[in-house]
mmCIF file of C-alpha atoms in Angstrom:
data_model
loop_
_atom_site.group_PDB
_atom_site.id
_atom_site.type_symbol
_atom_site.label_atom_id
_atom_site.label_comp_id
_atom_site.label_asym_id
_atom_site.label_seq_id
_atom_site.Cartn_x
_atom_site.Cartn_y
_atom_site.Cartn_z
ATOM 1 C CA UNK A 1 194.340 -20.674 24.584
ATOM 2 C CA UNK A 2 192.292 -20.116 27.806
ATOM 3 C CA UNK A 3 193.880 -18.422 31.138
ATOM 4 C CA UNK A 4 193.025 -18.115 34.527
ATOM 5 C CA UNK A 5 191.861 -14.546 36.066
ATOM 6 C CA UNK A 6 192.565 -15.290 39.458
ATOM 7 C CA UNK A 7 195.823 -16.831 39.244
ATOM 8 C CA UNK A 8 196.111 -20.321 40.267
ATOM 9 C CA UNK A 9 196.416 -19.674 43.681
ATOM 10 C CA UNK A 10 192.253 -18.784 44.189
ATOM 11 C CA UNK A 11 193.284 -16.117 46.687
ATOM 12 C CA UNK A 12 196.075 -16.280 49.848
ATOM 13 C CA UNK A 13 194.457 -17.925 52.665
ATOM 14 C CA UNK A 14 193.545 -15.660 55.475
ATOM 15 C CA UNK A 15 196.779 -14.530 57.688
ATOM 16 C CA UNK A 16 199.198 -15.152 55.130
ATOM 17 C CA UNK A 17 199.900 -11.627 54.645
ATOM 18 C CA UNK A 18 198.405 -8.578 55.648
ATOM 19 C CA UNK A 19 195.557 -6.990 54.068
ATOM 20 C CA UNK A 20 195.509 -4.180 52.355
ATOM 21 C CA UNK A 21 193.277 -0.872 53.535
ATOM 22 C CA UNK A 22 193.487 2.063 51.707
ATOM 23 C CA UNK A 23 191.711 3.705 54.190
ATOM 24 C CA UNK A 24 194.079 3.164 57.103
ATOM 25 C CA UNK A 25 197.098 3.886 54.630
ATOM 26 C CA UNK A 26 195.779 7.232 54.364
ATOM 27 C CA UNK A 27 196.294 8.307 58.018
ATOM 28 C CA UNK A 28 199.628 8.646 57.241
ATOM 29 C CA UNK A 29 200.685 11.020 54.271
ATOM 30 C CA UNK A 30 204.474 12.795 54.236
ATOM 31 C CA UNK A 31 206.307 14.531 51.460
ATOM 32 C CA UNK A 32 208.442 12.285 48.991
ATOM 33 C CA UNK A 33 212.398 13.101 50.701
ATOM 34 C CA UNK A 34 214.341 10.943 47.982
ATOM 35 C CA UNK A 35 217.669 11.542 46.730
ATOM 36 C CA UNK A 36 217.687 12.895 42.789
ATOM 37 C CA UNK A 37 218.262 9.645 41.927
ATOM 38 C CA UNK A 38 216.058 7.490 39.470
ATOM 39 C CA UNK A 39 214.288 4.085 41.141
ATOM 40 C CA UNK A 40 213.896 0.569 39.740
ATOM 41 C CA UNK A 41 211.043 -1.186 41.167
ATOM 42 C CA UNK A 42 213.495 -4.712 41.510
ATOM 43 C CA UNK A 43 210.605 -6.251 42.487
ATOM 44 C CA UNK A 44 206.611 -6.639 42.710
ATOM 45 C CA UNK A 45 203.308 -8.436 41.428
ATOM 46 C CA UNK A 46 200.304 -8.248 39.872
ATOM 47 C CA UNK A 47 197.161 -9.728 40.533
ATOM 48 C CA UNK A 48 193.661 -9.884 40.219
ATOM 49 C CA UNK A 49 192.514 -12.826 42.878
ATOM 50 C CA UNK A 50 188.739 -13.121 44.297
ATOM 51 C CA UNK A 51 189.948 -11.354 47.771
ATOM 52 C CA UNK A 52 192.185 -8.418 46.254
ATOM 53 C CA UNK A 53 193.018 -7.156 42.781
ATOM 54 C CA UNK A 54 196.340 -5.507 41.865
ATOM 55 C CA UNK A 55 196.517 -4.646 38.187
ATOM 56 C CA UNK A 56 198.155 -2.073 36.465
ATOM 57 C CA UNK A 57 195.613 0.808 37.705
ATOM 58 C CA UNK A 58 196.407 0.346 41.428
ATOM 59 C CA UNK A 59 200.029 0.108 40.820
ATOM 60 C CA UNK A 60 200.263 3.264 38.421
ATOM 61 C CA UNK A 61 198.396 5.310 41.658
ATOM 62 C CA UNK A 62 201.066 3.587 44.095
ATOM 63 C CA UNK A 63 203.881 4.563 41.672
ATOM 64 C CA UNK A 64 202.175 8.376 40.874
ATOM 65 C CA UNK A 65 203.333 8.653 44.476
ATOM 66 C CA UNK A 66 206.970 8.365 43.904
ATOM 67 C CA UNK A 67 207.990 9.526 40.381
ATOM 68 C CA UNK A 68 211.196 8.801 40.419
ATOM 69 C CA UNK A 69 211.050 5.355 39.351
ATOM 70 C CA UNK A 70 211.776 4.972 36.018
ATOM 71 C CA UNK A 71 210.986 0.980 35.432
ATOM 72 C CA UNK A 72 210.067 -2.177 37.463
ATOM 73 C CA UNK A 73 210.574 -5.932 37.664
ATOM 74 C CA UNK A 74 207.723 -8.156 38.146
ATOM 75 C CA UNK A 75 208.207 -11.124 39.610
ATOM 76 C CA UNK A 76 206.025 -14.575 39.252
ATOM 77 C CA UNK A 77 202.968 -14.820 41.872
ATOM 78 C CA UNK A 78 201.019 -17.588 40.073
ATOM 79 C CA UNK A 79 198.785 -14.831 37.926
ATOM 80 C CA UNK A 80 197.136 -15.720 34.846
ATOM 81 C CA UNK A 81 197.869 -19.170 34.147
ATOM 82 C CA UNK A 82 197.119 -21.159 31.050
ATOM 83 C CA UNK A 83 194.247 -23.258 32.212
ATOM 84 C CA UNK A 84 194.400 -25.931 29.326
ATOM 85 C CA UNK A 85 197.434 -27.458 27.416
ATOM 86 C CA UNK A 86 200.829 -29.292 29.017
ATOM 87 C CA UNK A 87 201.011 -28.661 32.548
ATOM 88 C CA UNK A 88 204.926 -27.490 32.521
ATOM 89 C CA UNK A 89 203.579 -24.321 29.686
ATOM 90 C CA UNK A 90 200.674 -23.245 31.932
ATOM 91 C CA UNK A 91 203.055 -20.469 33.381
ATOM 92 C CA UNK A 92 203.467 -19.457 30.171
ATOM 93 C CA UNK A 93 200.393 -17.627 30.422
ATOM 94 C CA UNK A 94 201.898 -15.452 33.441
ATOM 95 C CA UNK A 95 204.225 -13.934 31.130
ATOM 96 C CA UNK A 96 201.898 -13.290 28.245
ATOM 97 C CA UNK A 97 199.547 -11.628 31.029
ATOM 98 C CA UNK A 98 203.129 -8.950 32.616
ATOM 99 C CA UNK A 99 204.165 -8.237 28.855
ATOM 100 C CA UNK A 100 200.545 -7.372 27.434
ATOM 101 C CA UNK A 101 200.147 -5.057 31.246
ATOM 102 C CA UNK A 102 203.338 -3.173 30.231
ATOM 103 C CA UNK A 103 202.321 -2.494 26.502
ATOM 104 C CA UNK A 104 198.457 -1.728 27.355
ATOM 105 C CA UNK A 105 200.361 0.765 29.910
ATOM 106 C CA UNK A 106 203.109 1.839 27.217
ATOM 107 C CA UNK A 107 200.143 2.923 25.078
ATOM 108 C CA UNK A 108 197.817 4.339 27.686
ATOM 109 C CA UNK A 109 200.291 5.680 29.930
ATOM 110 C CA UNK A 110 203.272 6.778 27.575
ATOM 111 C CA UNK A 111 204.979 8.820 30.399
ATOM 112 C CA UNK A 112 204.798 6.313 33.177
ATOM 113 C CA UNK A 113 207.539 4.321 34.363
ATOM 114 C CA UNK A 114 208.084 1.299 32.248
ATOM 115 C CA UNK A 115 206.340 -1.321 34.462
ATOM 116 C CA UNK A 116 207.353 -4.872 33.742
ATOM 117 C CA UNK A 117 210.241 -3.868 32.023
ATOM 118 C CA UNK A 118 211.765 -7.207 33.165
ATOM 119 C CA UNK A 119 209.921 -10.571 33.975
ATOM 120 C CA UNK A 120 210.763 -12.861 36.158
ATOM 121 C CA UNK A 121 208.521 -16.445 35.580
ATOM 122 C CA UNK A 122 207.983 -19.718 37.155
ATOM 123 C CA UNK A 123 208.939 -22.581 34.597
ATOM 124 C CA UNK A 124 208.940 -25.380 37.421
ATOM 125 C CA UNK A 125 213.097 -25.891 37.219
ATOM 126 C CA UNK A 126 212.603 -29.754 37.630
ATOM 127 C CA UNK A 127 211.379 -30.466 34.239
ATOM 128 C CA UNK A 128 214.904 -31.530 32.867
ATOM 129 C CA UNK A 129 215.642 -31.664 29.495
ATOM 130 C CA UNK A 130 211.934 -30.306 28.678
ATOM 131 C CA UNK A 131 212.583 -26.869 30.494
ATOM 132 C CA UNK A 132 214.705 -25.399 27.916
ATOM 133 C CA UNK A 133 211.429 -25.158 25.459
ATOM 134 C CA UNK A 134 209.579 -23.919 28.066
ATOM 135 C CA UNK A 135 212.130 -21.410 28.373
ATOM 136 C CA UNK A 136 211.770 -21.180 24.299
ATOM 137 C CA UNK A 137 208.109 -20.303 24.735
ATOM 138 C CA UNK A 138 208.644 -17.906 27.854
ATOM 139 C CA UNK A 139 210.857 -15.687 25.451
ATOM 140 C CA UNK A 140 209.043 -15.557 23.047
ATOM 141 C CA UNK A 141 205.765 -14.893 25.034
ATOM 142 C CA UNK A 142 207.567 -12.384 26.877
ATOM 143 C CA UNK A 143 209.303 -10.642 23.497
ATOM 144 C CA UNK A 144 212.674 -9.296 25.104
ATOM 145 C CA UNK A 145 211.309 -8.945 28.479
ATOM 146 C CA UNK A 146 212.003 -12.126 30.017
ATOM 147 C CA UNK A 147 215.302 -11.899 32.346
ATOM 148 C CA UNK A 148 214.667 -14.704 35.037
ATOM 149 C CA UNK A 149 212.474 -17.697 37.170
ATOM 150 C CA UNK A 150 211.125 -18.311 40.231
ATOM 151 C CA UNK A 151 209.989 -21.494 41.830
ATOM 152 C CA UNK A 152 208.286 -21.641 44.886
ATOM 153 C CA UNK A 153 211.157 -22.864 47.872
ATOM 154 C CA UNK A 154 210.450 -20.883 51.160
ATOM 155 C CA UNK A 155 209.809 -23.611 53.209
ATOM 156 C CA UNK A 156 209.678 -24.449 57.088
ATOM 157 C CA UNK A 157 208.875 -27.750 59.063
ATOM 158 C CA UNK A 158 206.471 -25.731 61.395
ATOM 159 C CA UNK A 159 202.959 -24.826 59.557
ATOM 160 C CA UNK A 160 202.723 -21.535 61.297
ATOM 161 C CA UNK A 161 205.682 -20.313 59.298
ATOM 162 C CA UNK A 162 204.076 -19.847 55.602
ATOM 163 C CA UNK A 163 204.459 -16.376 53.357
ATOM 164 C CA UNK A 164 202.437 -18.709 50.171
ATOM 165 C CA UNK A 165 199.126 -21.207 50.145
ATOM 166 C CA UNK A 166 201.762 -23.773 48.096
ATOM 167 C CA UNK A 167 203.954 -25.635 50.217
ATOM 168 C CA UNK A 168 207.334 -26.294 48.486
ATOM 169 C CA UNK A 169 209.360 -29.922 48.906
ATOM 170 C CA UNK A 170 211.679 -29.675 52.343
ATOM 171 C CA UNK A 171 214.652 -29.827 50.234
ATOM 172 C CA UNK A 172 213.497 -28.406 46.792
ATOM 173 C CA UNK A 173 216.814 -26.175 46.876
ATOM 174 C CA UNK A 174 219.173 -28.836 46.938
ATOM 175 C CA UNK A 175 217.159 -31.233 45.199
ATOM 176 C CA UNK A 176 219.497 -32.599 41.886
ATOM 177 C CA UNK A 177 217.329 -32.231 39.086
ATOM 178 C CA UNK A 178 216.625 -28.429 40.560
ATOM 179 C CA UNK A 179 219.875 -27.288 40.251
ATOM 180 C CA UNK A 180 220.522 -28.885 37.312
ATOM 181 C CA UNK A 181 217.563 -26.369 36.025
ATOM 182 C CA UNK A 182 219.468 -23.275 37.926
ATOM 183 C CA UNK A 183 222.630 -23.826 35.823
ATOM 184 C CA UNK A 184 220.632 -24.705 32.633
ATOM 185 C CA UNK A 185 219.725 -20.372 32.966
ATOM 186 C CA UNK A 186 223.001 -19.656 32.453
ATOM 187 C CA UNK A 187 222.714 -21.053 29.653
ATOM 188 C CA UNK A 188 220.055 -18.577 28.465
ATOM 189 C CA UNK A 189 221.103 -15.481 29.889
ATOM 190 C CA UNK A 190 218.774 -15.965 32.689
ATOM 191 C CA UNK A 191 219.182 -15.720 36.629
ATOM 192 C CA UNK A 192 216.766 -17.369 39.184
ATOM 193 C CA UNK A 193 215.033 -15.211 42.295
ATOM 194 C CA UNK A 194 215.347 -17.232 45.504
ATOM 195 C CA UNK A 195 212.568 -16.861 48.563
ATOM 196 C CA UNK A 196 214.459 -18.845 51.147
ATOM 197 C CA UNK A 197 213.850 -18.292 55.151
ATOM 198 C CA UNK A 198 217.094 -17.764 57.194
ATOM 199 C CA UNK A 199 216.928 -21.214 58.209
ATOM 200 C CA UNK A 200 217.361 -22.129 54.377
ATOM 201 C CA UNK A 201 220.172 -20.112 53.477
ATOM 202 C CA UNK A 202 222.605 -22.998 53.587
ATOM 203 C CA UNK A 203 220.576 -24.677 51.168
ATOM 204 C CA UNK A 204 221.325 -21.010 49.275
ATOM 205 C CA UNK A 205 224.640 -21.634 49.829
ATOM 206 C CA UNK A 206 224.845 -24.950 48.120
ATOM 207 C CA UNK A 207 222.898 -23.721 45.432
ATOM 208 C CA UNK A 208 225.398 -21.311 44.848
ATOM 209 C CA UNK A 209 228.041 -23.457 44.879
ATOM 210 C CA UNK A 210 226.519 -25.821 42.553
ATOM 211 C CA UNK A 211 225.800 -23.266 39.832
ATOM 212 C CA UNK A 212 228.253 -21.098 39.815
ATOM 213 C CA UNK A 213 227.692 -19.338 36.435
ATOM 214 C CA UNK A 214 224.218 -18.401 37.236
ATOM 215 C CA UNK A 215 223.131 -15.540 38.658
ATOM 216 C CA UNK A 216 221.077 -15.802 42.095
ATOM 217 C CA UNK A 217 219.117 -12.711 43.212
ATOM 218 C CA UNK A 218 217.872 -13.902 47.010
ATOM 219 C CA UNK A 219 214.812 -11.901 47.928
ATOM 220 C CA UNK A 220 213.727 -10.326 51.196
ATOM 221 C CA UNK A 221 216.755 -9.559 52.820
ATOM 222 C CA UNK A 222 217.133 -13.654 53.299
ATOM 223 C CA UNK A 223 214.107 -14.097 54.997
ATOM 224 C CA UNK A 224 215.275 -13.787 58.893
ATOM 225 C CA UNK A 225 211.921 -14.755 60.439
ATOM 226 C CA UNK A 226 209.822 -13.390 63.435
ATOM 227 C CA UNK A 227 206.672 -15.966 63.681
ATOM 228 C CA UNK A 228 205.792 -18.934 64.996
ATOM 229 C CA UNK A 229 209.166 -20.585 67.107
ATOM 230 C CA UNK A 230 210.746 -16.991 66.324
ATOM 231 C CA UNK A 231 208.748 -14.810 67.543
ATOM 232 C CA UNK A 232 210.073 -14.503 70.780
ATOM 233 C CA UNK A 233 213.636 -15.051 69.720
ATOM 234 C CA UNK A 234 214.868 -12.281 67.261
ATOM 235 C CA UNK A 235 218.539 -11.638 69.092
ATOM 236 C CA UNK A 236 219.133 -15.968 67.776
ATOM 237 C CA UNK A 237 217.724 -15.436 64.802
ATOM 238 C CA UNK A 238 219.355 -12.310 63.912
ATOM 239 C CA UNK A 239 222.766 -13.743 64.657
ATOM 240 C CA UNK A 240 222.161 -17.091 63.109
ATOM 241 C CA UNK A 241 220.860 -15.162 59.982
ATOM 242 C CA UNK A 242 224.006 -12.899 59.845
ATOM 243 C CA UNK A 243 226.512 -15.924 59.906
ATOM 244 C CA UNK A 244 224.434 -17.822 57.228
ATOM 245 C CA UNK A 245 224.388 -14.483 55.745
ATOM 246 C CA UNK A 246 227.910 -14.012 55.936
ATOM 247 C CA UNK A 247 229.033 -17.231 54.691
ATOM 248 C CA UNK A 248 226.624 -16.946 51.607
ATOM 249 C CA UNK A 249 228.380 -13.637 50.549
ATOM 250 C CA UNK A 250 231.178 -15.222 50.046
ATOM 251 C CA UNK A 251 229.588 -16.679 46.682
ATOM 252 C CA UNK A 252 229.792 -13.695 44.123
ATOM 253 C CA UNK A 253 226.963 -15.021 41.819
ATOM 254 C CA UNK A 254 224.696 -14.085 44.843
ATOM 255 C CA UNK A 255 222.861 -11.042 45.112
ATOM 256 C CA UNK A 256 220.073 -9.396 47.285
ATOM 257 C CA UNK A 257 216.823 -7.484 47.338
ATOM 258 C CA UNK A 258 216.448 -5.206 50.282
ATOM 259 C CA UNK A 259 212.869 -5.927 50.471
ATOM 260 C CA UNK A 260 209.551 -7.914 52.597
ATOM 261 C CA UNK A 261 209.727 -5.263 55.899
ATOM 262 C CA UNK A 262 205.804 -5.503 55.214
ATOM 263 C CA UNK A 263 205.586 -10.007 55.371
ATOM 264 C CA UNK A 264 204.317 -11.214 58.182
ATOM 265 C CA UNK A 265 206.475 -13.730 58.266
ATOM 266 C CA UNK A 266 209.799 -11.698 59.198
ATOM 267 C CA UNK A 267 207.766 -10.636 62.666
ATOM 268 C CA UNK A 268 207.148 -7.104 61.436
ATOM 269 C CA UNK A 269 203.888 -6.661 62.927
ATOM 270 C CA UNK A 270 202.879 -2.541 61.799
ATOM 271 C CA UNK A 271 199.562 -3.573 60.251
ATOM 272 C CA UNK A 272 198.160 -4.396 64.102
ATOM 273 C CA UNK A 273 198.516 -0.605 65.349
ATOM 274 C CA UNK A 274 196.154 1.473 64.772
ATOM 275 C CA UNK A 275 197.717 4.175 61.841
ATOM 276 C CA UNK A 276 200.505 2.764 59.670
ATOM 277 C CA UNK A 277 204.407 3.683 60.190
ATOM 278 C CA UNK A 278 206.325 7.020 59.248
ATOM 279 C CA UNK A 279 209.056 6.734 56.819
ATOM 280 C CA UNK A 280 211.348 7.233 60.055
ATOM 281 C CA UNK A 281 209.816 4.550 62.205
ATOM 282 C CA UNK A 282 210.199 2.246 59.479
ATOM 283 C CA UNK A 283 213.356 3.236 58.530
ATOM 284 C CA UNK A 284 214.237 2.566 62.108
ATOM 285 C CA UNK A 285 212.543 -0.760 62.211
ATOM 286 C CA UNK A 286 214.896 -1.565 58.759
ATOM 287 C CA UNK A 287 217.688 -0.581 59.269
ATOM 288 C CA UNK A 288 219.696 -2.966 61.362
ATOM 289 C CA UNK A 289 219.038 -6.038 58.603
ATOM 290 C CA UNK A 290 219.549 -3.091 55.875
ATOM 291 C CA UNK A 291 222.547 -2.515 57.455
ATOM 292 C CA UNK A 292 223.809 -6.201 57.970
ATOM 293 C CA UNK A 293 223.136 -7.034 54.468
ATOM 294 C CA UNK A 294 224.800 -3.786 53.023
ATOM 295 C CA UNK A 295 227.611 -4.864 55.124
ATOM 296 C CA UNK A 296 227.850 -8.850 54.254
ATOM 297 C CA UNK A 297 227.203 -7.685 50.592
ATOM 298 C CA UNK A 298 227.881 -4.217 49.811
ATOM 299 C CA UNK A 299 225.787 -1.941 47.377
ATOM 300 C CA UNK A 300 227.334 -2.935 44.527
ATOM 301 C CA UNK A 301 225.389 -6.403 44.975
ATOM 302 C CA UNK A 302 221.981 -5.462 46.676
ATOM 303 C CA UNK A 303 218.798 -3.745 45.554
ATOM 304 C CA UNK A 304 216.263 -1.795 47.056
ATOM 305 C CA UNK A 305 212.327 -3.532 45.728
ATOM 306 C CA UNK A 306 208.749 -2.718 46.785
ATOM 307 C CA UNK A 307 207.520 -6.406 46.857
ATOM 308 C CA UNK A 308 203.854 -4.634 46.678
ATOM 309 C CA UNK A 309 201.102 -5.099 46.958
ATOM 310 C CA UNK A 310 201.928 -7.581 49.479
ATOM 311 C CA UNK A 311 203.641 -5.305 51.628
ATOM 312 C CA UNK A 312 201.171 -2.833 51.081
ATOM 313 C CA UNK A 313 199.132 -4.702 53.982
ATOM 314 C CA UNK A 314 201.989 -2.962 56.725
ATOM 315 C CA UNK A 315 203.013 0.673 54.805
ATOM 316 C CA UNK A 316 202.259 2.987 52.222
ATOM 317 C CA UNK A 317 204.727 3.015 48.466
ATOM 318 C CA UNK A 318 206.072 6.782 49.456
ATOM 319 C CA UNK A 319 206.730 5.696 53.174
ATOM 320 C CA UNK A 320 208.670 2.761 51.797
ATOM 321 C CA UNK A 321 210.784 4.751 49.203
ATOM 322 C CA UNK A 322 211.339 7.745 51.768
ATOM 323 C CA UNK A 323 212.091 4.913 54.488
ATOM 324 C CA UNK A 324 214.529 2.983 52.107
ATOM 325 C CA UNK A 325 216.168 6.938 51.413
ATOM 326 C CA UNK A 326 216.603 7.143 55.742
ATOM 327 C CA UNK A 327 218.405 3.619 56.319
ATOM 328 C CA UNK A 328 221.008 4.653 53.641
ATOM 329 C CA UNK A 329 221.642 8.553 53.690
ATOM 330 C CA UNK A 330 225.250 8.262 55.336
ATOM 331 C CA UNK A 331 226.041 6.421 52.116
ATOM 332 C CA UNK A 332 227.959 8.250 48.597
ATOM 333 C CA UNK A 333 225.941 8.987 45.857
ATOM 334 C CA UNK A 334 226.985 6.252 43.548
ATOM 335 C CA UNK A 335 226.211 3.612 46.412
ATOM 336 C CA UNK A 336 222.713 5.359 47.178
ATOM 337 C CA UNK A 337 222.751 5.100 43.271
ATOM 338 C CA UNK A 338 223.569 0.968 42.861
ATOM 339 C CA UNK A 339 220.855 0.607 45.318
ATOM 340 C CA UNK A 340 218.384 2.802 43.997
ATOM 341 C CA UNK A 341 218.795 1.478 40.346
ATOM 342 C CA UNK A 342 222.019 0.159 39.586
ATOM 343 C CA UNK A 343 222.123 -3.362 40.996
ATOM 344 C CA UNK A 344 218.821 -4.206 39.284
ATOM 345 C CA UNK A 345 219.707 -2.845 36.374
ATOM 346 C CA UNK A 346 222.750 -4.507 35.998
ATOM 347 C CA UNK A 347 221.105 -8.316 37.584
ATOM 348 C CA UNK A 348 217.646 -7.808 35.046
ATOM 349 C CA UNK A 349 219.620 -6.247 32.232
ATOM 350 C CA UNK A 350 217.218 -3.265 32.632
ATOM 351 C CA UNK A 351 219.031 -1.227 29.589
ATOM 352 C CA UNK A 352 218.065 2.178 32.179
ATOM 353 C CA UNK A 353 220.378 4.943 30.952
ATOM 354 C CA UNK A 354 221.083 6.883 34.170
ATOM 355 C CA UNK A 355 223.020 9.294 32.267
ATOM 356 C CA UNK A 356 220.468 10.332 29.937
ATOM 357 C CA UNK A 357 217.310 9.987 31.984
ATOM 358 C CA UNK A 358 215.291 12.326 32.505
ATOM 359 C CA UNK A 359 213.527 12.351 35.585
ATOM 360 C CA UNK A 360 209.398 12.642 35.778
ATOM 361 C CA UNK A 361 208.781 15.968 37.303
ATOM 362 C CA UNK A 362 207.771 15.510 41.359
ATOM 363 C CA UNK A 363 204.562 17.725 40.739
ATOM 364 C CA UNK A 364 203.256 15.663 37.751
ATOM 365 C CA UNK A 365 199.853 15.324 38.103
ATOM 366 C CA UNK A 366 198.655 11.687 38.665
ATOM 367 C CA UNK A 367 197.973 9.637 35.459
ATOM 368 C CA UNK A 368 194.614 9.265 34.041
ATOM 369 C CA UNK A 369 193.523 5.709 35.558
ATOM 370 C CA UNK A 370 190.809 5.428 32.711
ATOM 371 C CA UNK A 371 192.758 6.875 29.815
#
């Protein structure tokens, strides 16, 4: 079986999202300020494309940074496809490539969170009756780690309003044969991660009320967005996204990822000044959608995730956490605590126990990168 190193994609074209430079990331450096509270990574990628590489050595130095998290959820970006065989099992090869980082980094890395811990993967829900073998291989390629799919459906009629180089159908989330996929999950014990801009959520909504037994985790805050016909209009989109937003919660299979600050296509624009934001300017820059969302759908259904290294283009992993730590400080313990870890590890079946965990020590020293 042969598989792709650069992930099918060949790279994001230029503008998509912001690069990353280590360099500039490094002008701003603060002390970790999170709650005692272990961290699920609910969501981030791995790559290795020709224009950056993100394996498990870069994100084991992000995640030395904040040792609190105890395990992570990576979540389909196209890496390491099959390159030969049926078309519908070339993801397959994404979920060989996750599982085989997190036991290379289980064996190398024994005290290190446990990256990959669940795997989300993108079976293309339109295949029908074929999907639930592909599903069948997925498992077993992923041995126990598989927990749900994503297809590509962030979509917008206006060009200048892309966060991927594949263009999704208009109408991919209401599309028949795509939600008859959605409910066939349920039928495996498996939920489906949503990228939808705000002026898809209704789509969302339908979605939702078509498959009712499956679990929908809708990333990025619901994608309110900030480019293109946006960008000059945040007070309309803000209040069309918090009625779609409102109306959406309303469906209790739905959940949320407090995540994407650092996409260009929200309007968040931190990568053009000339250091990188402060936990507190981000936090302040967050914390009215953080606080719409926690509203609409309460702690008990939302989740805080890195989305790195794609954010990594706008802040640094410790500003994030310490940021994420800022917008929600007012809150109790146990709802700091669902955020933290306990939404995600109830959505991805994580299996973290919270009451037995014991935390990595703040002052451990970075892990060996070439062990």
């Amino acid at each position: 079986m042969q598989y792709s190193n650069s992930g099918a994609a060949g790279g994001l074209p230029s503008g998509v999202h912001a690069p990353v430079r280590e360099d500039w990331l490094a002008l701003v450096d603060e002390p970790l300020a999170l709650p005692d509270i272990p961290i699920i990574d609910a969501h981030h990628h791995l790559w290795d494309r020709p224009n950056h590489t993100y394996l498990a050595e870069e994100y084991l130095q992000d995640l030395a940074a904040v040792p609190t998290v105890m395990a992570t959820v990576y979540v389909q970006c196209r890496s390491s496809y099959r390159t030969d065989g049926p078309e519908e099992l070339k993801p397959a090869g994404e979920v060989r490539f996750a599982r085989r980082i997190a036991e290379d980094i289980r064996r190398t890395h024994p005290s290190a969170p446990d990256v990959c811990r669940a795997v989300v993967a993108g079976a293309d829900l339109t295949l029908g009756r074929r999907l639930g073998g592909v599903l069948d291989v997925m498992q077993d390629e992923a041995k126990g780690r598989l927990r749900g799919i994503r297809n590509q459906t962030a979509w917008h009629v206006d060009p200048r309003v892309s966060s991927s180089p594949f263009r999704p159908s208009a109408d991919r989330l209401i599309d028949p044969e795509f939600q008859a996929g959605v409910r066939t999950l349920a039928q495996h014990d498996l939920s489906v991660d949503v990228w939808a801009y705000h002026t898809q959520l209704s789509q969302v909504r339908e979605l939702a009320r078509t498959c009712p037994y499956t679990t929908i985790v809708v990333d990025h805050m619901g994608g309110p967005l900030g480019i293109g016909p946006y960008a000059h209009a945040r007070g309309d989109v803000l209040t069309e996204w918090d009625r779609e937003m409102t109306e959406l919660a309303r469906f209790p299979n739905v959940h949320l990822k407090l995540s994407g600050a650092g996409l260009r296509v929200l309007g968040f624009r931190f990568d053009e000044r000339s250091a990188p934001p402060s936990s507190e300017r981000l936090a302040s820059a967050m914390t009215p959608l953080i606080e719409t969302c926690l509203r609409r759908f309460g702690p008990e259904r939302c989740m805080f995730a890195s989305n790195f290294p794609v954010d990594k283009g706008m802040f640094g992993y410790r500003v994030l956490w310490n940021a994420f730590a800022r917008t929600v400080a007012d809150l109790s313990p146990a709802e700091q605590a669902r955020l933290f870890h306990g939404t995600a590890e109830s959505v991805y079946r994580i299996g973290l126990s919270t009451s037995t965990a014991a935390l990595r020590p703040s002052q451990e020293e970075p892990h060996d990168q070439h062990a």
